Each structure stands twice: as structure tokens, then as C-alpha cells.
GROMACS .gro file of N, CA, C and O in nm:
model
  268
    1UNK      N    1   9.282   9.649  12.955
    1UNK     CA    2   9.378   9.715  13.039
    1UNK      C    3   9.510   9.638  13.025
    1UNK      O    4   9.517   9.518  13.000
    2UNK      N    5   9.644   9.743  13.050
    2UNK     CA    6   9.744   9.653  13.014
    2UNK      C    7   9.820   9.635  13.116
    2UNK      O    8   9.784   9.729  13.187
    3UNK      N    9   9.924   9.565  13.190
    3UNK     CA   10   9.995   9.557  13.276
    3UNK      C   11  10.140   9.446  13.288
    3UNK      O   12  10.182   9.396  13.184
    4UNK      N   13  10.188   9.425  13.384
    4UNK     CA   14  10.317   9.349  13.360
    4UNK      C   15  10.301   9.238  13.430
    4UNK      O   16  10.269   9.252  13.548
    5UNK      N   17  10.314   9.130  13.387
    5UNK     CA   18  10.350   8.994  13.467
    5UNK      C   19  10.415   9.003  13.614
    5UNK      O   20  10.532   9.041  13.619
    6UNK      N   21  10.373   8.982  13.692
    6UNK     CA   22  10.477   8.965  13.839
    6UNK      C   23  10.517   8.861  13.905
    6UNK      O   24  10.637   8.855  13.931
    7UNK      N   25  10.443   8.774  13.940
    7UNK     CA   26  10.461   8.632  13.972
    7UNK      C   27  10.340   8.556  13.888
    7UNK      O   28  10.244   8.604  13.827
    8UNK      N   29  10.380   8.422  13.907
    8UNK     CA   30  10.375   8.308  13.860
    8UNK      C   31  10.383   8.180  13.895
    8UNK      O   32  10.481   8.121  13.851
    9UNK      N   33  10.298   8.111  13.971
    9UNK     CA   34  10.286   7.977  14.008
    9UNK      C   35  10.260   7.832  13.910
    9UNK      O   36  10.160   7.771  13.947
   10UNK      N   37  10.328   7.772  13.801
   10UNK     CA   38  10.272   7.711  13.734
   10UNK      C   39  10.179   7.589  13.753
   10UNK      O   40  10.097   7.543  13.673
   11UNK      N   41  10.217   7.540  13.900
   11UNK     CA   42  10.144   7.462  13.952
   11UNK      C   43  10.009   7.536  14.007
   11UNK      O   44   9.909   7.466  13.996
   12UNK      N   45   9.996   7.621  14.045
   12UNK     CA   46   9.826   7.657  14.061
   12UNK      C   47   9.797   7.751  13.961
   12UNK      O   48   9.680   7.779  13.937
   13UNK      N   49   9.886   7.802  13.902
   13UNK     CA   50   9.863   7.864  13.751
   13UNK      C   51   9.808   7.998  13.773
   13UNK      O   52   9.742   8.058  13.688
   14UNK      N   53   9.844   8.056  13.915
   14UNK     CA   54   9.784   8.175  13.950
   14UNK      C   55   9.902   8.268  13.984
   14UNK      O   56  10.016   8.228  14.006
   15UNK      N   57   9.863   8.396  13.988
   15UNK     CA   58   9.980   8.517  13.995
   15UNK      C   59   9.955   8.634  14.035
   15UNK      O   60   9.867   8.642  14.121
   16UNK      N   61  10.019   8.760  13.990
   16UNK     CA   62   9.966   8.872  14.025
   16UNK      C   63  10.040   8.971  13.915
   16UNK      O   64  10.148   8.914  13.896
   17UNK      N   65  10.037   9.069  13.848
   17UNK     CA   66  10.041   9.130  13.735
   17UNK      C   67  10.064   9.268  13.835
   17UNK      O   68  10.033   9.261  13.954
   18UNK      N   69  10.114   9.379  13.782
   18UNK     CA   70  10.126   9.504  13.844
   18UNK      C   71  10.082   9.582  13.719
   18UNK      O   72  10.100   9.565  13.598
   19UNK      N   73  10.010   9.681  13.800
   19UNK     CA   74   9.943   9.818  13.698
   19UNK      C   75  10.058   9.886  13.643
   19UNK      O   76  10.180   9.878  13.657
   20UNK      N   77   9.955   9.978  13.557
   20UNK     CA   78  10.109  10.054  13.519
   20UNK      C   79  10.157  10.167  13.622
   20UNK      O   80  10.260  10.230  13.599
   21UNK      N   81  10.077  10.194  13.741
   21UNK     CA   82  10.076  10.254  13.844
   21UNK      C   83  10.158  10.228  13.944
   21UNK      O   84  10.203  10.313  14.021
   22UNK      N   85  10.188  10.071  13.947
   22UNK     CA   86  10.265   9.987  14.037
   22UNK      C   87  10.166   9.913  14.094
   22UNK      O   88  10.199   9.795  14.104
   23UNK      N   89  10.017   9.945  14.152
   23UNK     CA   90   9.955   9.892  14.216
   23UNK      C   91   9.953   9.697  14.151
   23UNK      O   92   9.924   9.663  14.037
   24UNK      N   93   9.982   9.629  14.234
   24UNK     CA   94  10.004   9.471  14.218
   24UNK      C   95   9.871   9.390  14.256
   24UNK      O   96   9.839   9.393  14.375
   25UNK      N   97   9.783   9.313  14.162
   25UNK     CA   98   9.654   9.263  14.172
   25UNK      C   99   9.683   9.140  14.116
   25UNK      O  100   9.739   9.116  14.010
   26UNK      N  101   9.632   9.056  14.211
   26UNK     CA  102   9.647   8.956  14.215
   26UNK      C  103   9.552   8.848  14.097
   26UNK      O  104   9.457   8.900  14.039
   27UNK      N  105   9.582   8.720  14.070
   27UNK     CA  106   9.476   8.630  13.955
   27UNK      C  107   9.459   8.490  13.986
   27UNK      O  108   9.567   8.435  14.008
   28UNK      N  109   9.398   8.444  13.991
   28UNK     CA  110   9.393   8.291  13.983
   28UNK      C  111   9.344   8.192  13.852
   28UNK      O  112   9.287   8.217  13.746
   29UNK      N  113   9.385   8.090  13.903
   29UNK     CA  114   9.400   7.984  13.798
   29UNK      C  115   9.234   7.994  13.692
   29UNK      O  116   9.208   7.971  13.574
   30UNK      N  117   9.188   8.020  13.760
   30UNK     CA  118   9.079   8.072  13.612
   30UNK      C  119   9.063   8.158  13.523
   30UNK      O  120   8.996   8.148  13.419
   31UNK      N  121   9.142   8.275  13.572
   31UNK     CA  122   9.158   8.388  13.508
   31UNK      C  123   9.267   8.344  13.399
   31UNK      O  124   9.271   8.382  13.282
   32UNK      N  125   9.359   8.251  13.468
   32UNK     CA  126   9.476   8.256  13.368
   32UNK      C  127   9.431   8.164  13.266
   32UNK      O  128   9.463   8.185  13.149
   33UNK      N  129   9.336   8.033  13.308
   33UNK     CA  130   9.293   7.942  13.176
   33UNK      C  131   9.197   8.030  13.120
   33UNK      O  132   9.166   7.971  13.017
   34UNK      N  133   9.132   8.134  13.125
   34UNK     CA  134   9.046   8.224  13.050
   34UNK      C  135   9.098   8.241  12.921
   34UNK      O  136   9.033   8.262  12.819
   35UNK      N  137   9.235   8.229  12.932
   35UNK     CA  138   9.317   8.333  12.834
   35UNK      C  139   9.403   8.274  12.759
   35UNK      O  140   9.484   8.331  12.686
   36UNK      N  141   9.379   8.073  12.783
   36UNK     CA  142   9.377   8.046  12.679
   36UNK      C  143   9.595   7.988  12.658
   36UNK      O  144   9.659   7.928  12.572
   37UNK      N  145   9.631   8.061  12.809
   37UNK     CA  146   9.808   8.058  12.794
   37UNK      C  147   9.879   7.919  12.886
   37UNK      O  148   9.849   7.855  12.986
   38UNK      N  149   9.964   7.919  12.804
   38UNK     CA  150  10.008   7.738  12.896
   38UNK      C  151  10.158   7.838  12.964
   38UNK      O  152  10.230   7.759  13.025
   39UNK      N  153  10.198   7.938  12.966
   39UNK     CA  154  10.302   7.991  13.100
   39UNK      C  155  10.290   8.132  13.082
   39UNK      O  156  10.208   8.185  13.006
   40UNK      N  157  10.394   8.204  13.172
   40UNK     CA  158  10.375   8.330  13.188
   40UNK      C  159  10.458   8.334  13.246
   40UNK      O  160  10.476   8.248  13.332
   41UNK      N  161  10.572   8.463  13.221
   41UNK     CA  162  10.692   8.445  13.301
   41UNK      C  163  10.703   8.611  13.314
   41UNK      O  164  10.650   8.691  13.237
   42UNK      N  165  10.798   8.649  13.451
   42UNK     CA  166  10.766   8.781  13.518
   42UNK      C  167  10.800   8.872  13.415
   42UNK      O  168  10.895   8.835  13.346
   43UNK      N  169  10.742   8.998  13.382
   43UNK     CA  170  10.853   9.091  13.306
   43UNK      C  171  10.754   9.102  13.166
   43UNK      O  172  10.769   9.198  13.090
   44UNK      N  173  10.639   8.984  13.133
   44UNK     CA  174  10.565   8.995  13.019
   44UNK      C  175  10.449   9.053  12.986
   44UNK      O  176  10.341   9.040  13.042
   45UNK      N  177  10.485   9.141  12.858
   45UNK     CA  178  10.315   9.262  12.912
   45UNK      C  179  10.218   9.185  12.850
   45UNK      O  180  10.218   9.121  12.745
   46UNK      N  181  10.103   9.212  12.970
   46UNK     CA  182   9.969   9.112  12.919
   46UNK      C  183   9.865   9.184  12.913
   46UNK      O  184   9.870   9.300  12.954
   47UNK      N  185   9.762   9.135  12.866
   47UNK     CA  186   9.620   9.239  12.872
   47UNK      C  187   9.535   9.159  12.941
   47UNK      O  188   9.509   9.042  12.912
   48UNK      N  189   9.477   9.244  13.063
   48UNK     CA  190   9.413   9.209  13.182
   48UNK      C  191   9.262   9.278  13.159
   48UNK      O  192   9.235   9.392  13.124
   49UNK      N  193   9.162   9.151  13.196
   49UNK     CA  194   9.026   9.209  13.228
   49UNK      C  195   8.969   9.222  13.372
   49UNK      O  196   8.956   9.116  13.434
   50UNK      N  197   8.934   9.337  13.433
   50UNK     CA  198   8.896   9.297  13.566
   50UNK      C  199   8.772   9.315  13.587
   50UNK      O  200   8.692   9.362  13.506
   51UNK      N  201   8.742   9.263  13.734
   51UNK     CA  202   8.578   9.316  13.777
   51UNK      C  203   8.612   9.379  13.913
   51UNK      O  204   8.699   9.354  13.997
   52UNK      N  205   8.526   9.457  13.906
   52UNK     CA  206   8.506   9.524  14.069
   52UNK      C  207   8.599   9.627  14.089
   52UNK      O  208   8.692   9.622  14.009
   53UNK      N  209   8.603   9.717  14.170
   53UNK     CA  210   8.731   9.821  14.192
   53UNK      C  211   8.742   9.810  14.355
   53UNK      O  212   8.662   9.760  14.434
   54UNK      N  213   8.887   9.882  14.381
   54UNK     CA  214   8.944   9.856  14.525
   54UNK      C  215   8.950   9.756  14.563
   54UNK      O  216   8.993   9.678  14.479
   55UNK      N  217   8.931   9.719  14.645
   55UNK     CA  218   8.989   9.602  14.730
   55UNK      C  219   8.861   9.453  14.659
   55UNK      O  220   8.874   9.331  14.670
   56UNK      N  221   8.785   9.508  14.613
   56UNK     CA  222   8.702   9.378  14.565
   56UNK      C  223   8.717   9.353  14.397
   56UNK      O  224   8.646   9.280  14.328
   57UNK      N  225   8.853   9.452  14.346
   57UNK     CA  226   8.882   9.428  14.227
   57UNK      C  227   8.974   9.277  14.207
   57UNK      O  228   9.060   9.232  14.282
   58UNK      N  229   8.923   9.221  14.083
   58UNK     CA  230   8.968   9.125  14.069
   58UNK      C  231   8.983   9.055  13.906
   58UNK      O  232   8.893   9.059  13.823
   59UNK      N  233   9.087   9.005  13.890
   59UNK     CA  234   9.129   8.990  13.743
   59UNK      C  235   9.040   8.864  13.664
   59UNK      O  236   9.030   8.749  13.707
   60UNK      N  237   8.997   8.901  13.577
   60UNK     CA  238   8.940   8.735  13.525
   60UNK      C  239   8.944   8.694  13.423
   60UNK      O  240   8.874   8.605  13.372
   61UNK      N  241   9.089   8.798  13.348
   61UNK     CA  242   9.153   8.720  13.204
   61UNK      C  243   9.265   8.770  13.203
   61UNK      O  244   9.290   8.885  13.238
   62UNK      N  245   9.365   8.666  13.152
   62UNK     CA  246   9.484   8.671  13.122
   62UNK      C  247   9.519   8.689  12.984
   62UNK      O  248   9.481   8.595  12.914
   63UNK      N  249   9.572   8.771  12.930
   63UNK     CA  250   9.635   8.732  12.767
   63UNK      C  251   9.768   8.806  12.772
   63UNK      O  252   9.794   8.893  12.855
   64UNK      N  253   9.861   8.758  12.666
   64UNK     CA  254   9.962   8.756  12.617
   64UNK      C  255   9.929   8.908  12.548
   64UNK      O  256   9.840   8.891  12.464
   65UNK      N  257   9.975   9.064  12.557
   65UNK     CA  258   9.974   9.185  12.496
   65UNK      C  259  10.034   9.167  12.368
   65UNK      O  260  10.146   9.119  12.359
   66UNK      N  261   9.976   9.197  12.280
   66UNK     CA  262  10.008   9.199  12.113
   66UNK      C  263   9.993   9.292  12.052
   66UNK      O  264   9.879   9.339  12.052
   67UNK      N  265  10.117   9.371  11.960
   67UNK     CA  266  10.102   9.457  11.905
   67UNK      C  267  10.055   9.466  11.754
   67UNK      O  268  10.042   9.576  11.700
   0.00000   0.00000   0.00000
């Protein structure tokens, strides 16, 4: 799934990415070392893996979107 960078904490290394819907889902620092990236800055399209849907959805990889 693909979506956009939104925030960015580099000190807890956690954030939140927005759908392409707008809907904004949040990640934490494991999701983002999943993926392997040392920053992430707002505005960058990434490819997101999640688990669960609605309110118990939750992200648990981060990557850098590559064409």
C-alpha cells in the first residue's frame, strides 16, 4: 500500500503517514526500523504494510516508494 509521509520524530523514530484517502495512521519505531530507513521527512511517498483494519489498524513497515 502506498501513502505520504506526515510526521516524523527522529528521536523515537515514529510517525504517521496519510492514505491516499487522507485518512492519517499512525507508526512506531519498529515499523520504521522494519524498513531498514535512517530518516523520513514529511511530503515522501513510502510503501506501507499494515495489520488489522479500523481503529485496530496498524502499520508495521516503513519503506522508501520506488519506481
Amino acid at each position: 500500500m502506498q501513502a505520504t509521509a506526515y510526521t516524523y520524530d527522529s528521536d523515537t523514530r515514529a510517525g504517521s503517514v496519510l492514505l491516499d484517502d487522507g485518512t492519517p495512521v499512525p507508526f512506531d519505531a519498529a515499523a520504521f526500523d522494519a524498513g531498514g530507513l535512517r530518516l523520513l521527512r514529511p511530503g515522501q511517498r513510502v510503501r506501507i504494510e499494515v495489520d488489522g483494519e479500523g481503529d485496530a489498524r496498524r502499520v508495521t513497515l516503513v519503506t522508501l516508494q520506488t519506481f
